mmCIF file of C-alpha atoms and ligand atoms in Angstrom:
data_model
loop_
_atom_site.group_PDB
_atom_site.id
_atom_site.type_symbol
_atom_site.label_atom_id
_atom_site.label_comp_id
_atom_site.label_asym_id
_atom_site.label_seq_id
_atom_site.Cartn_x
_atom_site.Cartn_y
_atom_site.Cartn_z
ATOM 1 C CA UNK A 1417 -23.940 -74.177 -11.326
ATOM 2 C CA UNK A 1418 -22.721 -71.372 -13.926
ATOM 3 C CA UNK A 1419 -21.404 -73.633 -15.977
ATOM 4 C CA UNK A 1420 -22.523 -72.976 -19.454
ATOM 5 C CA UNK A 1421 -22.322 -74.796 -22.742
ATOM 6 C CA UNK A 1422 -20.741 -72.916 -25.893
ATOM 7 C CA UNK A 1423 -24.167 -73.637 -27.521
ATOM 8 C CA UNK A 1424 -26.870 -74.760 -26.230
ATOM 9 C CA UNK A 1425 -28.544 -78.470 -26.117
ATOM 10 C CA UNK A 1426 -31.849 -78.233 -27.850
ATOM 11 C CA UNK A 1427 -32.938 -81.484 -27.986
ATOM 12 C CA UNK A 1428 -36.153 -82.219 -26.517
ATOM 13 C CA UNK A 1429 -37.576 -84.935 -24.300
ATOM 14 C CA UNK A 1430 -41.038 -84.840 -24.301
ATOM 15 C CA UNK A 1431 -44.156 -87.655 -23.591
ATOM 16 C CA UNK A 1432 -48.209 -87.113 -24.201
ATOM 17 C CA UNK A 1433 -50.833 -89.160 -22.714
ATOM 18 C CA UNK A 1434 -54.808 -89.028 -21.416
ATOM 19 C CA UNK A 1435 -57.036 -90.925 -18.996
ATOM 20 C CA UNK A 1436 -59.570 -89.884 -16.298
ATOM 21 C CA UNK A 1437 -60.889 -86.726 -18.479
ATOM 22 C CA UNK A 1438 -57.716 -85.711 -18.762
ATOM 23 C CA UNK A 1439 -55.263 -84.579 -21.759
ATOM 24 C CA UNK A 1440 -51.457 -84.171 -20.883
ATOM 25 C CA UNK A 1441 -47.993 -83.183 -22.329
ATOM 26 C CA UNK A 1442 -44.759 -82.204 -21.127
ATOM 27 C CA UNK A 1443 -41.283 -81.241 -22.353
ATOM 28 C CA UNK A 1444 -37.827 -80.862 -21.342
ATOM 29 C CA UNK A 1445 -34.253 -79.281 -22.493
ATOM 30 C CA UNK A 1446 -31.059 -78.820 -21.401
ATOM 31 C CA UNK A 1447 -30.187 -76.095 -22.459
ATOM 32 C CA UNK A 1448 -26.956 -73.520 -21.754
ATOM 33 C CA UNK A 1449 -26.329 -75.600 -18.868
ATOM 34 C CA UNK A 1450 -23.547 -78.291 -18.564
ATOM 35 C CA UNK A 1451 -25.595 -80.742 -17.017
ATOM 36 C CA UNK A 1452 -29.411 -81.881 -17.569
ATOM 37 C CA UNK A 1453 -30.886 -81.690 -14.015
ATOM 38 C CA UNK A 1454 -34.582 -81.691 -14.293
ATOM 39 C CA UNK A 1455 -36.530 -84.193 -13.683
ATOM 40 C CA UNK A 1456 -40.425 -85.385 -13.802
ATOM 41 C CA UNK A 1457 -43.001 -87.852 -13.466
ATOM 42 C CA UNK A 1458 -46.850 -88.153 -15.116
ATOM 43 C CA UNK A 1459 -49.258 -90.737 -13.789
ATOM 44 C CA UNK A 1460 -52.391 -91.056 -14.812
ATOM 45 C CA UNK A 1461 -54.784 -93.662 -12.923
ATOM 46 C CA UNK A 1462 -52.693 -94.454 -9.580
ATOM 47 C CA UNK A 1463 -52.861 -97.793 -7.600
ATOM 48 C CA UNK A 1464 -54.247 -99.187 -4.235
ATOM 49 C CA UNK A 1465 -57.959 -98.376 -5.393
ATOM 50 C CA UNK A 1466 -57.738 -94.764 -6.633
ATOM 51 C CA UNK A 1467 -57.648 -96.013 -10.765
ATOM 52 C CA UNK A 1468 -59.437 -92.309 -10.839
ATOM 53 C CA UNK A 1469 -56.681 -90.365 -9.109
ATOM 54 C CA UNK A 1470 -53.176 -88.922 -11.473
ATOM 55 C CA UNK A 1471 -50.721 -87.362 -10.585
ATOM 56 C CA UNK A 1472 -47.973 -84.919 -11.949
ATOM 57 C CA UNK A 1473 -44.482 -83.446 -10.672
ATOM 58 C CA UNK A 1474 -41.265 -81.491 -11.855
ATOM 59 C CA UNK A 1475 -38.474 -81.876 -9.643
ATOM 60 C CA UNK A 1476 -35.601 -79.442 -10.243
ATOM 61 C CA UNK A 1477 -32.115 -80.903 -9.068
ATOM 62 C CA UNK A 1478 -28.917 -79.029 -8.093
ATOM 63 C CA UNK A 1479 -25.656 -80.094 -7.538
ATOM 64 C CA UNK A 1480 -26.271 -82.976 -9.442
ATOM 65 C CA UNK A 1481 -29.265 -84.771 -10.207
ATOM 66 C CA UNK A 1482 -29.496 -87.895 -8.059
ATOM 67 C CA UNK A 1483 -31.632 -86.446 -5.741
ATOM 68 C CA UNK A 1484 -34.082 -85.265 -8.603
ATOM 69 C CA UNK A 1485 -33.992 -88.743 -10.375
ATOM 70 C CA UNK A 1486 -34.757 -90.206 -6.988
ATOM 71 C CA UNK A 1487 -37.749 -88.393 -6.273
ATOM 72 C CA UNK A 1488 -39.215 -88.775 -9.766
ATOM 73 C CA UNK A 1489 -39.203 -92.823 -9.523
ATOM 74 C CA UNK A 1490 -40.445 -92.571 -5.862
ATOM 75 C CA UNK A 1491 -41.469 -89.405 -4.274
ATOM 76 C CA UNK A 1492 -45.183 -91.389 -5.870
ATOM 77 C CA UNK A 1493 -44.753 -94.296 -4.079
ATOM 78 C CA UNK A 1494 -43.945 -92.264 -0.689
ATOM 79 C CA UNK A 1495 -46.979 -90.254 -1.125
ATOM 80 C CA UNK A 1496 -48.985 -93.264 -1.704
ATOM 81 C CA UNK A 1497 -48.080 -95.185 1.277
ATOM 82 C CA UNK A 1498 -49.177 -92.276 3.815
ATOM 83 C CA UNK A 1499 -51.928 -92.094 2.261
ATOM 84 C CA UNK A 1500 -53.192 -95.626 2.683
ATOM 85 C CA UNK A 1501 -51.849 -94.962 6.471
ATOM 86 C CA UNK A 1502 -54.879 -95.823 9.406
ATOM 87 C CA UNK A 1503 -53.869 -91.959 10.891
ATOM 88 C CA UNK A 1504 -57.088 -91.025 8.951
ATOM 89 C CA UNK A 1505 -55.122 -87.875 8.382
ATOM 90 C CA UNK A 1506 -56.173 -85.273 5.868
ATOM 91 C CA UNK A 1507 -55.056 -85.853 2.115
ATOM 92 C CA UNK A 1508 -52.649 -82.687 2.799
ATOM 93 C CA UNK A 1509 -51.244 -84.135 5.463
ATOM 94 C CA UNK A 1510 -50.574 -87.617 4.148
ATOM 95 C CA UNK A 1511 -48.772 -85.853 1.227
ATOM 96 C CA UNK A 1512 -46.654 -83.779 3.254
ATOM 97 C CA UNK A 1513 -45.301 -86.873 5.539
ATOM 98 C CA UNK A 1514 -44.731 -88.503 2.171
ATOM 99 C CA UNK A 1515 -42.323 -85.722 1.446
ATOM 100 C CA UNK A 1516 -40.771 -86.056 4.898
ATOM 101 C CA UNK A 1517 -40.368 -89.549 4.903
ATOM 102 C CA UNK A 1518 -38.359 -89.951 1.109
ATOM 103 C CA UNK A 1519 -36.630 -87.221 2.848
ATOM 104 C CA UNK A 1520 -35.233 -89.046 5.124
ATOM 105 C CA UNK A 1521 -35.153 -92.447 3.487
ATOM 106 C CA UNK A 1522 -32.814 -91.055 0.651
ATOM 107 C CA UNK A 1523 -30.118 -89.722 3.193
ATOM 108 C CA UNK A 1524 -29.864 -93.452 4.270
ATOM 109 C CA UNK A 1525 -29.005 -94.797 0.387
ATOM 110 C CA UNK A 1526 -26.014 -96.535 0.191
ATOM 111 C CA UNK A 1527 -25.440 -94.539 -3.453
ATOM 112 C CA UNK A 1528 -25.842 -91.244 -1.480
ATOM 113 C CA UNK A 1529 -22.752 -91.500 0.754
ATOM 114 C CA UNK A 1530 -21.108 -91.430 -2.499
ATOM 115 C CA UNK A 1531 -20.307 -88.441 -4.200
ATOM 116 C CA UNK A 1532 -21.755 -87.637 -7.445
ATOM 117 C CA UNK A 1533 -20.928 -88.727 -11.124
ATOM 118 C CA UNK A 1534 -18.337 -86.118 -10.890
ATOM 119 C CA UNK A 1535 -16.683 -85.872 -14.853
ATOM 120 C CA UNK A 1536 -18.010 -82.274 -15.418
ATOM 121 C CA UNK A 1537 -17.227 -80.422 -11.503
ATOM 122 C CA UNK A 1538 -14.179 -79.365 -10.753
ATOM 123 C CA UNK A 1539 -11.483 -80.695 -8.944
ATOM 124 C CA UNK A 1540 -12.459 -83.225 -6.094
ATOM 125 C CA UNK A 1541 -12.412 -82.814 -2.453
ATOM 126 C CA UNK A 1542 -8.919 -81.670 -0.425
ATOM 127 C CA UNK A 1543 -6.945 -84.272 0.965
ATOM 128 C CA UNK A 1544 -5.823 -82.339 4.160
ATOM 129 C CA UNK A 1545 -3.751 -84.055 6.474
ATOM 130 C CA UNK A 1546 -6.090 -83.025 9.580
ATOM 131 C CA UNK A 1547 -9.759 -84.609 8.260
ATOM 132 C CA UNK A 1548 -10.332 -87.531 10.047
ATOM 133 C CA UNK A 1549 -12.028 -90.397 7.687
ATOM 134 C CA UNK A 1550 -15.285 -89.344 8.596
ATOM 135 C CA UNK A 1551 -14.721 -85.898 7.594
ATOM 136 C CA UNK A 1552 -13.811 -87.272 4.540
ATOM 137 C CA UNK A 1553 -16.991 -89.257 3.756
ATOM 138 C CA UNK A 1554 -18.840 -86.497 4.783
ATOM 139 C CA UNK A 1555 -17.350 -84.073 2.066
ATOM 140 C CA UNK A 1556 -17.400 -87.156 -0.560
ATOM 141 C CA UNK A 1557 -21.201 -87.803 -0.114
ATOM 142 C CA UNK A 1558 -23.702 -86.613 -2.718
ATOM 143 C CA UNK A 1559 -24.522 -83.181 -2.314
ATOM 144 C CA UNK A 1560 -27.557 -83.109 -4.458
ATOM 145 C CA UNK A 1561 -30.697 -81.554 -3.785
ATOM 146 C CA UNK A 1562 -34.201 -80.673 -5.887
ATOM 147 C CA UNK A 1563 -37.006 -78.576 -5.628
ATOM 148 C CA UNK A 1564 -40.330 -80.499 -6.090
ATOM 149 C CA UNK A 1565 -43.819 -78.892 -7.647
ATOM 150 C CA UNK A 1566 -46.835 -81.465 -8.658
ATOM 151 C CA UNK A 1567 -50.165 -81.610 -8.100
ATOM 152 C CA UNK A 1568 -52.611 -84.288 -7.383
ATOM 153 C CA UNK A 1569 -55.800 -84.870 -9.225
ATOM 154 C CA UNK A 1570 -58.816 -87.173 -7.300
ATOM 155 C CA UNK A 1571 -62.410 -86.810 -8.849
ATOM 156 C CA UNK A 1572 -63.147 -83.978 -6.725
ATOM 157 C CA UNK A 1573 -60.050 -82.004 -5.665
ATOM 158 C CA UNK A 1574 -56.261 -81.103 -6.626
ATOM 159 C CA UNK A 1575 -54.086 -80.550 -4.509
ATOM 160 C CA UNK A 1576 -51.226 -78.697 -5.353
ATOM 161 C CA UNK A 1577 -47.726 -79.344 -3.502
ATOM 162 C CA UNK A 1578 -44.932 -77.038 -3.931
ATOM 163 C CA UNK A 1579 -41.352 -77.195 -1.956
ATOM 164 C CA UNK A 1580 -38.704 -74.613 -3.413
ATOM 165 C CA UNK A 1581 -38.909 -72.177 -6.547
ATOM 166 C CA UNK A 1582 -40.345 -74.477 -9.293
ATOM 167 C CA UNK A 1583 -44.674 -73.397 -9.636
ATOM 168 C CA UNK A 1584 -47.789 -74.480 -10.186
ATOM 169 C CA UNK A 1585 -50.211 -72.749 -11.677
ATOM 170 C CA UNK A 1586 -53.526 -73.275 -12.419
ATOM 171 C CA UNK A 1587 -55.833 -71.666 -15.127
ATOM 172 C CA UNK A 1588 -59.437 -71.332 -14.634
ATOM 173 C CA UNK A 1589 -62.149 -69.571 -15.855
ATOM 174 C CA UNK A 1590 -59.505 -67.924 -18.455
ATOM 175 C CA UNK A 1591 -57.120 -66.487 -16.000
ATOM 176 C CA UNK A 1592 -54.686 -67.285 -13.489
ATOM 177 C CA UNK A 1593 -56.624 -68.594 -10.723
ATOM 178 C CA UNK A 1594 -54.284 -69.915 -8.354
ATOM 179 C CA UNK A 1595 -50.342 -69.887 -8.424
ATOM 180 C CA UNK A 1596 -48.186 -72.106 -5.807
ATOM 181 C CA UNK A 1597 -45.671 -69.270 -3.937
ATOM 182 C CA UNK A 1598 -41.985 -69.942 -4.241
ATOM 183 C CA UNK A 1599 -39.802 -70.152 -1.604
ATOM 184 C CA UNK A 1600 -37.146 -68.134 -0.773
ATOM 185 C CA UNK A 1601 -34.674 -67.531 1.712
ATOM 186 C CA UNK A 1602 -35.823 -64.300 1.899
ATOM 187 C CA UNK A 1603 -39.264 -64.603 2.050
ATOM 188 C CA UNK A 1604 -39.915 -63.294 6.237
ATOM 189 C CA UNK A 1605 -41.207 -66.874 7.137
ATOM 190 C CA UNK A 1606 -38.620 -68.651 5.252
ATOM 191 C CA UNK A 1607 -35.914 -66.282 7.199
ATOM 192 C CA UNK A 1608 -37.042 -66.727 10.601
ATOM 193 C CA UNK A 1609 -36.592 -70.607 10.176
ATOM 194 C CA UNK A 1610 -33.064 -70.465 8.646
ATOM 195 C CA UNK A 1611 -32.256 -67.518 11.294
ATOM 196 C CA UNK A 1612 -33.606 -70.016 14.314
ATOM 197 C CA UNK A 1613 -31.655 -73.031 13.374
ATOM 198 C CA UNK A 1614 -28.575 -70.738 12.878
ATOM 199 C CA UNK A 1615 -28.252 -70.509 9.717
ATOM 200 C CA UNK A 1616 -27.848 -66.809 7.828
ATOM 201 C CA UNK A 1617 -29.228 -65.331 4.734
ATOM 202 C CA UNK A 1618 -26.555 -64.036 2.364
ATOM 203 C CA UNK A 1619 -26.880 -62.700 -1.305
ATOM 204 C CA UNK A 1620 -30.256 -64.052 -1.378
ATOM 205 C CA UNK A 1621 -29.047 -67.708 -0.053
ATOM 206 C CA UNK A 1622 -28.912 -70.185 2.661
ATOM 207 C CA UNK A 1623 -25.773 -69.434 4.251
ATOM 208 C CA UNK A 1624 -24.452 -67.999 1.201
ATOM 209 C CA UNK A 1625 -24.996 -71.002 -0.480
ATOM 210 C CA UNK A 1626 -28.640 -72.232 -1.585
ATOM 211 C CA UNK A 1627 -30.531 -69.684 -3.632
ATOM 212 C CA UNK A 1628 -34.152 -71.603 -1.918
ATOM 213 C CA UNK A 1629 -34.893 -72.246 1.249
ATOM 214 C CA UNK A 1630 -37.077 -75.797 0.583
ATOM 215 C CA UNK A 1631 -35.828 -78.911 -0.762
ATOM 216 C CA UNK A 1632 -35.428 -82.117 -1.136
ATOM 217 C CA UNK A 1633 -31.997 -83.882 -0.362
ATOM 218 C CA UNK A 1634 -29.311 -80.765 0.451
ATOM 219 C CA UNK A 1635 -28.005 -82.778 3.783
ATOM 220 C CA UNK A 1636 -25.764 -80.300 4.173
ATOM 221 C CA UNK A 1637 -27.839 -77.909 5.060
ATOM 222 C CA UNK A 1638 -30.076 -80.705 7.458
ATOM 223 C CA UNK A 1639 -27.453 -81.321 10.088
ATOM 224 C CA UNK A 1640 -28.234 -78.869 12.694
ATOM 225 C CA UNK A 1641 -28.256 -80.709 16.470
ATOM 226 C CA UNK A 1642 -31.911 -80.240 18.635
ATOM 227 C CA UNK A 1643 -33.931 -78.924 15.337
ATOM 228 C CA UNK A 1644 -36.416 -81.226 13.439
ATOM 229 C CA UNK A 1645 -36.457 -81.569 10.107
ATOM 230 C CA UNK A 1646 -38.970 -78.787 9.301
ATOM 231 C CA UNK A 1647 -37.022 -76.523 11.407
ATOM 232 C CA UNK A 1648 -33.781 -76.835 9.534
ATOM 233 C CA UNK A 1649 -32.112 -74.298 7.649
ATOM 234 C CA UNK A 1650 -33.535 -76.191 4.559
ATOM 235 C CA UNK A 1651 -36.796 -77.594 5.280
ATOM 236 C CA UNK A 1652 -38.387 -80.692 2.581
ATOM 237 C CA UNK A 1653 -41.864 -79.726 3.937
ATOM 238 C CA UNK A 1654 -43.955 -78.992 0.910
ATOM 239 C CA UNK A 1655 -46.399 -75.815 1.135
ATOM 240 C CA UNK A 1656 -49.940 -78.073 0.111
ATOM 241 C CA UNK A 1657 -53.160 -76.535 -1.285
ATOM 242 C CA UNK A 1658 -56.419 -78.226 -1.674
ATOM 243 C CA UNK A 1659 -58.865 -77.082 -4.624
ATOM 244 C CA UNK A 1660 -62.121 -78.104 -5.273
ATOM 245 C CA UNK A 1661 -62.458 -78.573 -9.178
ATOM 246 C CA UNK A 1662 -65.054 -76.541 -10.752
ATOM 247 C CA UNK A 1663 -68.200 -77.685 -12.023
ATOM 248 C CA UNK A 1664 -68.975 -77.542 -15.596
ATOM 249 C CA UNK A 1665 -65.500 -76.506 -18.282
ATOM 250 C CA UNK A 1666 -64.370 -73.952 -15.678
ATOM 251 C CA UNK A 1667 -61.071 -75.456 -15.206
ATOM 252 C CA UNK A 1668 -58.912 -74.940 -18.349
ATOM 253 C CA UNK A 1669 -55.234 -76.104 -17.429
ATOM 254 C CA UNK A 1670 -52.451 -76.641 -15.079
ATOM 255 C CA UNK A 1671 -48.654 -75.831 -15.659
ATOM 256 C CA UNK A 1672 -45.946 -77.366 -13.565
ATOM 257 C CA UNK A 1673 -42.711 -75.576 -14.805
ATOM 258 C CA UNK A 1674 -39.469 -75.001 -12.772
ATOM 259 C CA UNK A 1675 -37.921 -71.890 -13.015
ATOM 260 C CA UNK A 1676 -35.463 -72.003 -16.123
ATOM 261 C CA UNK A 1677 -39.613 -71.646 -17.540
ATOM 262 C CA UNK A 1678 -40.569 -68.737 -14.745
ATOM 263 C CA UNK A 1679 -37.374 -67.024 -15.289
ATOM 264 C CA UNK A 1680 -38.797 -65.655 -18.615
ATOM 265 C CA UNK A 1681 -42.240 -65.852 -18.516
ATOM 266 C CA UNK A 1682 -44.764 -64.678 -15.881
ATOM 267 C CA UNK A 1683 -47.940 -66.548 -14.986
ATOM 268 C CA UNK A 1684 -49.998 -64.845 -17.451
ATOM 269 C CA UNK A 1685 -47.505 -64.582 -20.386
ATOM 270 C CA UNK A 1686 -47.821 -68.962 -19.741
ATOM 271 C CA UNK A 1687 -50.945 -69.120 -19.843
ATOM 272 C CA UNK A 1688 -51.953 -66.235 -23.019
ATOM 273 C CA UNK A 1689 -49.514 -68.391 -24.968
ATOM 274 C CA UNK A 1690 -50.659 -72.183 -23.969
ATOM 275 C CA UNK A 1691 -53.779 -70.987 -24.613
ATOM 276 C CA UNK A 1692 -53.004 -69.395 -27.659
ATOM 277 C CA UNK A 1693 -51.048 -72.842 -29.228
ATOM 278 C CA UNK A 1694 -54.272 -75.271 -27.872
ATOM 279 C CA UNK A 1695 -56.193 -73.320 -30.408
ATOM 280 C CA UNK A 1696 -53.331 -74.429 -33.254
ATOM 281 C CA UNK A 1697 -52.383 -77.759 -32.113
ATOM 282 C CA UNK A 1698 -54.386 -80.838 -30.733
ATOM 283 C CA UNK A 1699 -50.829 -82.872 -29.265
ATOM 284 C CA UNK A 1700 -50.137 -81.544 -25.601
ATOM 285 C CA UNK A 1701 -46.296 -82.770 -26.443
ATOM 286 C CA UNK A 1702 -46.130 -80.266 -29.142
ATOM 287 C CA UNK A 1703 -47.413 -77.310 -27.243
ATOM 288 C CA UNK A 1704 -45.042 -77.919 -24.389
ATOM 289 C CA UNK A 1705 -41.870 -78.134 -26.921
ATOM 290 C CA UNK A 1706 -43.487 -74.620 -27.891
ATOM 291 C CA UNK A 1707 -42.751 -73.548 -24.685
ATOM 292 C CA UNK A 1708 -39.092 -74.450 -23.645
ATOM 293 C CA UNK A 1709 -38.381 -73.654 -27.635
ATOM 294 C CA UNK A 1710 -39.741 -70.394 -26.374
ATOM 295 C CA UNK A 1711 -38.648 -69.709 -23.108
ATOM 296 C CA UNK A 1712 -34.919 -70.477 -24.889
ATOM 297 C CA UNK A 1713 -34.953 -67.995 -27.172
ATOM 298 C CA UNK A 1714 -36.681 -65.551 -24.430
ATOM 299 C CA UNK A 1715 -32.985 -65.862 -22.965
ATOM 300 C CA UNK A 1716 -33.424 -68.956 -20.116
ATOM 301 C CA UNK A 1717 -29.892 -69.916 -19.368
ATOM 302 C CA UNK A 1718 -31.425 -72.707 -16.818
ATOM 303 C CA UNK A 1719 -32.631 -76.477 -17.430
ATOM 304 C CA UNK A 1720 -36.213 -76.300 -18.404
ATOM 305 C CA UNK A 1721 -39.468 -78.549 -18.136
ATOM 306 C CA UNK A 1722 -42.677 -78.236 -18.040
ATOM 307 C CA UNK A 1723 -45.580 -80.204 -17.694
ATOM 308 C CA UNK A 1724 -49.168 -79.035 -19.337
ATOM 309 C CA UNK A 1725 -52.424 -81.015 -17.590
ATOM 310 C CA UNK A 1726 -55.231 -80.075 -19.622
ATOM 311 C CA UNK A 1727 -58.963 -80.476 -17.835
ATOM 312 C CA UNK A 1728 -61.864 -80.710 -20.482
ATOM 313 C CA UNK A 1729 -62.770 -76.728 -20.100
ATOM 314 C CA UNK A 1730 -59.260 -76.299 -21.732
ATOM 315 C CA UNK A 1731 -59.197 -73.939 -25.096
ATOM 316 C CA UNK A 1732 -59.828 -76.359 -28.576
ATOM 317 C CA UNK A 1733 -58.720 -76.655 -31.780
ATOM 318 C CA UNK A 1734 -60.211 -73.318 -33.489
ATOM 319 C CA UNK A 1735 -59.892 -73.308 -37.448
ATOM 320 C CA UNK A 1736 -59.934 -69.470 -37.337
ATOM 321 C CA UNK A 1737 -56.830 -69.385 -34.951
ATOM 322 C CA UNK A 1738 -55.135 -71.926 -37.671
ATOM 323 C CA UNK A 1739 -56.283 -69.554 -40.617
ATOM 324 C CA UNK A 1740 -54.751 -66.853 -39.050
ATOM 325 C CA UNK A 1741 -51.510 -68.543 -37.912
ATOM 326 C CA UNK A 1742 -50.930 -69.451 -41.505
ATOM 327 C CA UNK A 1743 -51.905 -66.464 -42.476
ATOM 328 C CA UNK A 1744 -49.106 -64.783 -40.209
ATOM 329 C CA UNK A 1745 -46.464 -67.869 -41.268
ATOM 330 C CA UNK A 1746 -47.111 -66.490 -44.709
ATOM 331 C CA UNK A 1747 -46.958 -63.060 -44.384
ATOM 332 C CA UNK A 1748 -43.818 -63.270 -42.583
ATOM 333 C CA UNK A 1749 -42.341 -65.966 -45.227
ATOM 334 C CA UNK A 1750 -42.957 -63.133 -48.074
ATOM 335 C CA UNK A 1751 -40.989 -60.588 -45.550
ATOM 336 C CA UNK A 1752 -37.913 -62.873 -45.167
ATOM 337 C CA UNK A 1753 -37.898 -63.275 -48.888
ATOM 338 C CA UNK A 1754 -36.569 -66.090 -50.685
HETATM 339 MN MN1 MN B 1168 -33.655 -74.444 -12.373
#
């Protein structure tokens, strides 16, 4: 953290893809920072009988990005095994214990007791005379932790799962109809947790430390004796929200972004210009590399991703809004001069 490149890594990773009446796109760039610690996953058509189900996520990693790479290649899997659970437990809650239970499976890897790829942080751990070797693991083990946003699309309903300070928001009806809330340590709920299990709130972070107060991995702040894991000073319960999905073309979009996106754009800036570049360009890929293109020259200093769901109610192709667009490039081309 606060590391910074002398320039900045523009190259883009992006994907596209469609299936179950859905378009989708995504993007993601590095950036100022040092490290690339953003991660993300797009499924469309899951298994065990729900072919008609997708799902999408951006998972936003600190202090390293093992915990973020985990939870894109599984956090799925642990969603989908609650909920083919017998509890007969609400969708909600089946993807909440999925959250709890990678939670706790990934503090039991053998590659977490290691520390991080460590080339680009500083020097390693103190060799004092006085840590016993346990101490010493401790302090060696990965320290990683990642905010998670996705949603999850069935026939009939999306439900949209936020833990930490990435968003979802989701675009109906052409405006902002419903935006996950972030959380920080801060926030009066958030502080009352942190302030039960001990913990304190200082410059905005967890013990001085974590600038959210939800996330996955971040042991280190999961270790307090008699609390459970929701009542820790960091808590990997997600905040879940069940939609129905409107008749007819009412839904337009969804955008999953973490915050190196939200840092310079507000919900409705998002959604003016996605809506604004589906009228110029048909490829979901491209108008998501619009956006982190964007959002870098708008001054992000942060890893950025973002993932762009489009429902068939989502803005088209419009010739006029090409016209014009050319018209613009053109205009401004004879400005610039030759
Ligand atoms: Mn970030």
């Amino acid at each position: 953290m606060g590391q910074f490149l002398p320039k900045p890594n523009t190259e883009k990773h992006g994907a596209h893809g469609a299936g179950n009446g859905l378009r989708f796109g995504l993007s993601s760039m590095q950036g100022w920072r040092v490290t690339m610690e953003d991660a993300h996953t797009a499924v469309v058509g899951l298994p065990g009988g729900r072919a008609d189900w997708s799902f999408f996520a951006v998972y936003d990693g600190h202090a390293g990005s093992r915990v973020a790479d985990y939870c894109a290649g599984h956090m799925l899997d642990h969603i989908l095994s609650s909920l083919g659970g017998s509890g007969g437990g609400s969708v909600k809650d089946d993807i909440r214990s999925g959250f709890l239970k990678i939670d706790v499976h990934m503090r039991g890897l053998p590659e977490m007791q290691q520390g991080p790829d460590l080339q680009l942080e500083g020097p390693g751990p103190q060799e004092g005379p006085q840590g016993p070797s346990s101490n010493r693991r401790q302090q060696e083990a990965d320290r990683s932790g990642c905010t998670a946003v996705g949603v999850l699309l069935s026939p009939d309903h999306l439900y949209f799962i936020n833990c930490g300070d990435s968003r979802a928001v989701l675009y109906r009806d052409g405006r902002v109809s419903f935006s996950t809330v972030d959380h920080k340590p801060y926030d009066a709920g958030e502080m009352e947790r942190i302030r039960n299990a001990g913990g304190h709130i200082m410059n905005g972070r967890v013990n001085g430390g974590l600038a959210v107060s939800r996330a996955l991995g971040d042991y280190e702040y999961k270790g307090v004796e008699g609390k459970g894991p929701t009542e820790q000073p960091v808590s990997p319960e997600p905040e879940v929200r069940e939609w129905k999905r409107a008749s007819g073309e009412g839904d337009e979009f969804v955008v999953l972004a973490c915050d190196g996106v939200w840092d310079v754009m507000n919900n409705e800036e998002l959604g003016a210009f996605v809506r604004s570049r589906l009228q110029l360009w048909s490829d979901l890929e491209t108008v998501c590399n619009a956006v982190v293109d964007t959002c870098l020259h708008k001054g992000s200093k942060d890893n950025m991703s973002v993932v762009l769901v489009c429902f068939p109610g989502a803005p088209k192709v419009s010739k006029e809004a090409q016209r014009k667009e050319k018209e613009l490039e053109e205009f401004l081309e004879t400005r610039v001069g030759v």
